[in-house]
PDB file of C-alpha atoms in Angstrom:
ATOM      1  CA  MET A 156     -14.316 -44.854  41.541  1.00 54.00           C
ATOM      2  CA  MET A 157     -12.246 -42.016  40.105  1.00 60.00           C
ATOM      3  CA  ARG A 158     -11.060 -44.182  37.195  1.00 66.00           C
ATOM      4  CA  LYS A 159     -14.649 -44.573  36.096  1.00 68.00           C
ATOM      5  CA  TYR A 160     -14.838 -40.834  35.236  1.00 64.00           C
ATOM      6  CA  LEU A 161     -11.323 -40.438  33.864  1.00 64.00           C
ATOM      7  CA  LEU A 162     -12.074 -41.601  30.299  1.00 66.00           C
ATOM      8  CA  PRO A 163     -15.221 -39.461  29.774  1.00 70.00           C
ATOM      9  CA  LEU A 164     -13.500 -36.444  31.341  1.00 69.00           C
ATOM     10  CA  SER A 165     -10.449 -36.888  29.086  1.00 70.00           C
ATOM     11  CA  PHE A 166     -12.736 -37.091  26.067  1.00 72.00           C
ATOM     12  CA  ILE A 167     -14.464 -33.818  27.026  1.00 79.00           C
ATOM     13  CA  VAL A 168     -11.121 -32.063  27.546  1.00 70.00           C
ATOM     14  CA  VAL A 169      -9.897 -33.179  24.101  1.00 69.00           C
ATOM     15  CA  ILE A 170     -13.127 -31.923  22.488  1.00 77.00           C
ATOM     16  CA  VAL A 171     -12.879 -28.527  24.229  1.00 70.00           C
ATOM     17  CA  ILE A 172      -9.222 -28.103  23.237  1.00 75.00           C
ATOM     18  CA  SER A 173     -10.045 -29.023  19.630  1.00 68.00           C
ATOM     19  CA  ILE A 174     -12.821 -26.426  19.505  1.00 75.00           C
ATOM     20  CA  VAL A 175     -10.564 -23.729  20.956  1.00 69.00           C
ATOM     21  CA  ILE A 176      -7.852 -24.514  18.398  1.00 73.00           C
ATOM     22  CA  VAL A 177     -10.276 -24.348  15.476  1.00 69.00           C
ATOM     23  CA  VAL A 178     -12.364 -21.366  16.588  1.00 70.00           C
ATOM     24  CA  ASN A 179      -9.703 -19.542  18.634  1.00 63.00           C
ATOM     25  CA  PRO A 180     -11.777 -16.871  20.350  1.00 59.00           C
ATOM     26  CA  PHE A 181      -8.558 -15.239  21.567  1.00 57.00           C
ATOM     27  CA  GLN A 182      -7.234 -14.497  18.077  1.00 56.00           C
ATOM     28  CA  THR A 183      -6.970 -10.744  17.434  1.00 50.00           C
ATOM     29  CA  ALA A 184      -5.210 -10.553  14.068  1.00 47.00           C
ATOM     30  CA  THR A 185      -6.460 -11.922  10.789  1.00 45.00           C
ATOM     31  CA  LEU A 186      -4.480 -13.357   7.918  1.00 43.00           C
ATOM     32  CA  GLU A 187      -5.940 -10.831   5.491  1.00 48.00           C
ATOM     33  CA  GLU A 188      -3.830  -8.086   3.941  1.00 50.00           C
ATOM     34  CA  ASP A 189      -3.635  -4.641   5.445  1.00 52.00           C
ATOM     35  CA  PRO A 190      -7.037  -3.070   4.606  1.00 53.00           C
ATOM     36  CA  ILE A 191      -5.397   0.248   3.672  1.00 54.00           C
ATOM     37  CA  SER A 192      -3.130  -1.349   1.057  1.00 50.00           C
ATOM     38  CA  GLN A 193      -6.132  -3.009  -0.556  1.00 64.00           C
ATOM     39  CA  LYS A 194      -7.545   0.416  -1.413  1.00 90.00           C
ATOM     40  CA  TRP A 195      -4.878   1.455  -3.903  1.00 95.00           C
ATOM     41  CA  ASP A 196      -3.528  -0.109  -7.099  1.00 94.00           C
ATOM     42  CA  ASP A 197      -0.074  -1.512  -7.728  1.00 94.00           C
ATOM     43  CA  ILE A 198       0.558  -0.761 -11.402  1.00 95.00           C
ATOM     44  CA  ASN A 199       3.268  -1.624 -13.911  1.00 94.00           C
ATOM     45  CA  GLN A 200       5.185   0.442 -16.462  1.00 94.00           C
ATOM     46  CA  GLU A 201       2.730  -0.263 -19.275  1.00 94.00           C
ATOM     47  CA  GLU A 202      -0.137   1.044 -17.168  1.00 95.00           C
ATOM     48  CA  VAL A 203       1.836   4.146 -16.178  1.00 95.00           C
ATOM     49  CA  LEU A 204       2.635   4.884 -19.830  1.00 94.00           C
ATOM     50  CA  MET A 205      -1.068   4.638 -20.710  1.00 94.00           C
ATOM     51  CA  GLU A 206      -1.901   7.190 -17.973  1.00 94.00           C
ATOM     52  CA  VAL A 207       0.849   9.758 -18.715  1.00 92.00           C
ATOM     53  CA  GLY A 208      -0.660  12.888 -20.237  1.00 92.00           C
ATOM     54  CA  ASN A 209      -4.195  12.105 -19.069  1.00 94.00           C
ATOM     55  CA  GLU A 210      -5.704  15.287 -17.633  1.00 95.00           C
ATOM     56  CA  TYR A 211      -7.385  13.242 -14.883  1.00 97.00           C
ATOM     57  CA  VAL A 212      -4.082  11.826 -13.611  1.00 97.00           C
ATOM     58  CA  GLU A 213      -1.297  13.320 -11.510  1.00 97.00           C
ATOM     59  CA  VAL A 214       2.021  11.478 -11.565  1.00 97.00           C
ATOM     60  CA  VAL A 215       4.013  12.243  -8.417  1.00 98.00           C
ATOM     61  CA  ASP A 216       7.761  11.586  -8.287  1.00 98.00           C
ATOM     62  CA  LEU A 217       8.752  11.087  -4.640  1.00 98.00           C
ATOM     63  CA  ARG A 218      12.505  11.124  -5.221  1.00 97.00           C
ATOM     64  CA  GLU A 219      14.881  13.873  -4.138  1.00 97.00           C
ATOM     65  CA  VAL A 220      14.978  17.024  -6.305  1.00 97.00           C
ATOM     66  CA  GLU A 221      18.428  16.168  -7.717  1.00 97.00           C
ATOM     67  CA  LEU A 222      17.299  12.734  -8.946  1.00 96.00           C
ATOM     68  CA  TYR A 223      14.093  14.181 -10.353  1.00 97.00           C
ATOM     69  CA  LYS A 224      16.090  16.742 -12.358  1.00 96.00           C
ATOM     70  CA  GLU A 225      18.370  14.013 -13.749  1.00 95.00           C
ATOM     71  CA  GLY A 226      15.369  12.348 -15.380  1.00 96.00           C
ATOM     72  CA  HIS A 227      11.714  11.762 -14.579  1.00 97.00           C
ATOM     73  CA  ILE A 228       8.528  10.583 -16.239  1.00 96.00           C
ATOM     74  CA  SER A 229       7.143  13.308 -18.470  1.00 94.00           C
ATOM     75  CA  GLY A 230       4.547  15.430 -16.685  1.00 94.00           C
ATOM     76  CA  ALA A 231       5.436  14.125 -13.232  1.00 96.00           C
ATOM     77  CA  ILE A 232       5.463  16.630 -10.415  1.00 97.00           C
ATOM     78  CA  ASN A 233       8.149  16.386  -7.769  1.00 98.00           C
ATOM     79  CA  ILE A 234       7.136  16.128  -4.135  1.00 98.00           C
ATOM     80  CA  PRO A 235      10.078  14.513  -2.320  1.00 98.00           C
ATOM     81  CA  TYR A 236       9.116  11.765   0.115  1.00 97.00           C
ATOM     82  CA  GLU A 237      10.505  13.723   3.066  1.00 97.00           C
ATOM     83  CA  GLU A 238       8.041  16.545   2.286  1.00 98.00           C
ATOM     84  CA  PHE A 239       5.107  14.441   1.120  1.00 97.00           C
ATOM     85  CA  GLN A 240       3.057  14.398   4.327  1.00 97.00           C
ATOM     86  CA  ASP A 241       3.326  18.194   4.552  1.00 97.00           C
ATOM     87  CA  ARG A 242       2.553  18.792   0.861  1.00 97.00           C
ATOM     88  CA  TYR A 243       0.032  16.077  -0.072  1.00 98.00           C
ATOM     89  CA  ASN A 244      -2.739  18.713  -0.017  1.00 96.00           C
ATOM     90  CA  GLU A 245      -1.234  20.120  -3.252  1.00 97.00           C
ATOM     91  CA  LEU A 246      -2.690  17.078  -5.005  1.00 98.00           C
ATOM     92  CA  ASN A 247      -6.123  17.090  -6.600  1.00 97.00           C
ATOM     93  CA  GLN A 248      -8.222  14.501  -4.773  1.00 95.00           C
ATOM     94  CA  GLU A 249     -10.508  14.184  -7.818  1.00 96.00           C
ATOM     95  CA  LYS A 250      -7.650  12.941 -10.001  1.00 97.00           C
ATOM     96  CA  ARG A 251      -5.972   9.547 -10.009  1.00 97.00           C
ATOM     97  CA  ILE A 252      -2.650   9.876  -8.189  1.00 98.00           C
ATOM     98  CA  ILE A 253       0.224   7.694  -9.440  1.00 97.00           C
ATOM     99  CA  LEU A 254       3.213   7.558  -7.104  1.00 97.00           C
ATOM    100  CA  ILE A 255       6.757   6.888  -8.334  1.00 97.00           C
ATOM    101  CA  CYS A 256       9.878   6.566  -6.190  1.00 96.00           C
ATOM    102  CA  HIS A 257      13.246   4.748  -6.298  1.00 93.00           C
ATOM    103  CA  THR A 258      12.057   1.173  -5.809  1.00 92.00           C
ATOM    104  CA  GLY A 259       8.399   1.381  -4.778  1.00 86.00           C
ATOM    105  CA  ARG A 260       8.748   1.255  -0.979  1.00 91.00           C
ATOM    106  CA  MET A 261       8.212   4.985  -0.422  1.00 95.00           C
ATOM    107  CA  GLY A 262       5.324   4.799  -2.865  1.00 95.00           C
ATOM    108  CA  VAL A 263       3.636   2.103  -0.779  1.00 95.00           C
ATOM    109  CA  GLU A 264       3.928   4.195   2.377  1.00 95.00           C
ATOM    110  CA  SER A 265       2.726   7.318   0.560  1.00 97.00           C
ATOM    111  CA  ALA A 266      -0.210   5.445  -1.012  1.00 96.00           C
ATOM    112  CA  ASP A 267      -1.279   4.187   2.415  1.00 96.00           C
ATOM    113  CA  PHE A 268      -1.015   7.752   3.730  1.00 97.00           C
ATOM    114  CA  LEU A 269      -3.172   9.174   0.917  1.00 97.00           C
ATOM    115  CA  VAL A 270      -5.853   6.537   1.455  1.00 96.00           C
ATOM    116  CA  GLU A 271      -5.898   7.403   5.166  1.00 96.00           C
ATOM    117  CA  LYS A 272      -6.430  11.040   4.143  1.00 96.00           C
ATOM    118  CA  GLY A 273      -9.446  10.149   2.000  1.00 95.00           C
ATOM    119  CA  PHE A 274      -7.953   9.788  -1.477  1.00 96.00           C
ATOM    120  CA  ASP A 275      -9.632   6.931  -3.324  1.00 93.00           C
ATOM    121  CA  LYS A 276      -7.895   6.917  -6.729  1.00 96.00           C
ATOM    122  CA  VAL A 277      -4.322   6.064  -5.770  1.00 97.00           C
ATOM    123  CA  ALA A 278      -1.763   3.872  -7.537  1.00 97.00           C
ATOM    124  CA  ASN A 279       1.888   3.015  -6.960  1.00 97.00           C
ATOM    125  CA  PHE A 280       4.374   2.012  -9.640  1.00 95.00           C
ATOM    126  CA  GLY A 281       5.888  -1.079  -8.021  1.00 88.00           C
ATOM    127  CA  GLY A 282       9.618  -1.289  -8.625  1.00 89.00           C
ATOM    128  CA  GLY A 283       9.933   2.459  -9.115  1.00 94.00           C
ATOM    129  CA  MET A 284      12.493   4.215 -11.262  1.00 95.00           C
ATOM    130  CA  ALA A 285      14.952   1.383 -10.608  1.00 94.00           C
ATOM    131  CA  VAL A 286      13.005  -0.721 -13.142  1.00 94.00           C
ATOM    132  CA  TRP A 287      11.672   2.067 -15.382  1.00 95.00           C
ATOM    133  CA  ASP A 288      12.982   1.788 -18.932  1.00 93.00           C
ATOM    134  CA  GLY A 289      10.535   4.166 -20.569  1.00 92.00           C
ATOM    135  CA  PRO A 290      11.165   7.697 -21.791  1.00 93.00           C
ATOM    136  CA  LEU A 291      12.538  10.309 -19.389  1.00 95.00           C
ATOM    137  CA  SER A 292      12.224  14.068 -19.297  1.00 94.00           C
ATOM    138  CA  THR A 293      14.702  16.546 -17.828  1.00 91.00           C
ATOM    139  CA  GLU A 294      12.492  19.625 -18.224  1.00 83.00           C
TER     140      GLU A 294
END
């Protein structure tokens, strides 16, 4: 008698498992990117060069003071990464903020931080000064 119900019951179990695998109501994370990172731009050297000197842009060099003094992008202000979260309020939220660091990693973290603080015109120069081959200022 039990064998009579075994095949239909097995079929129902397979269907339920298939639905759970496809729909997965227990899934908490999505495959999308971090929503914060999607709110700022990753820009290249050409784009940075086009923005330098624009009165509506602030270029922020996140490197240590010594490295900044050795050579930085003209017009960039220096707010070292270690001080950035304490000094970000020095930035004009109405301007586009372009972040520059050694390789781009500190810029990513700082861009995420600015977006969390309500800045909506934020960009990071991916690759940082390690790949910069444009003009440098020591003033």
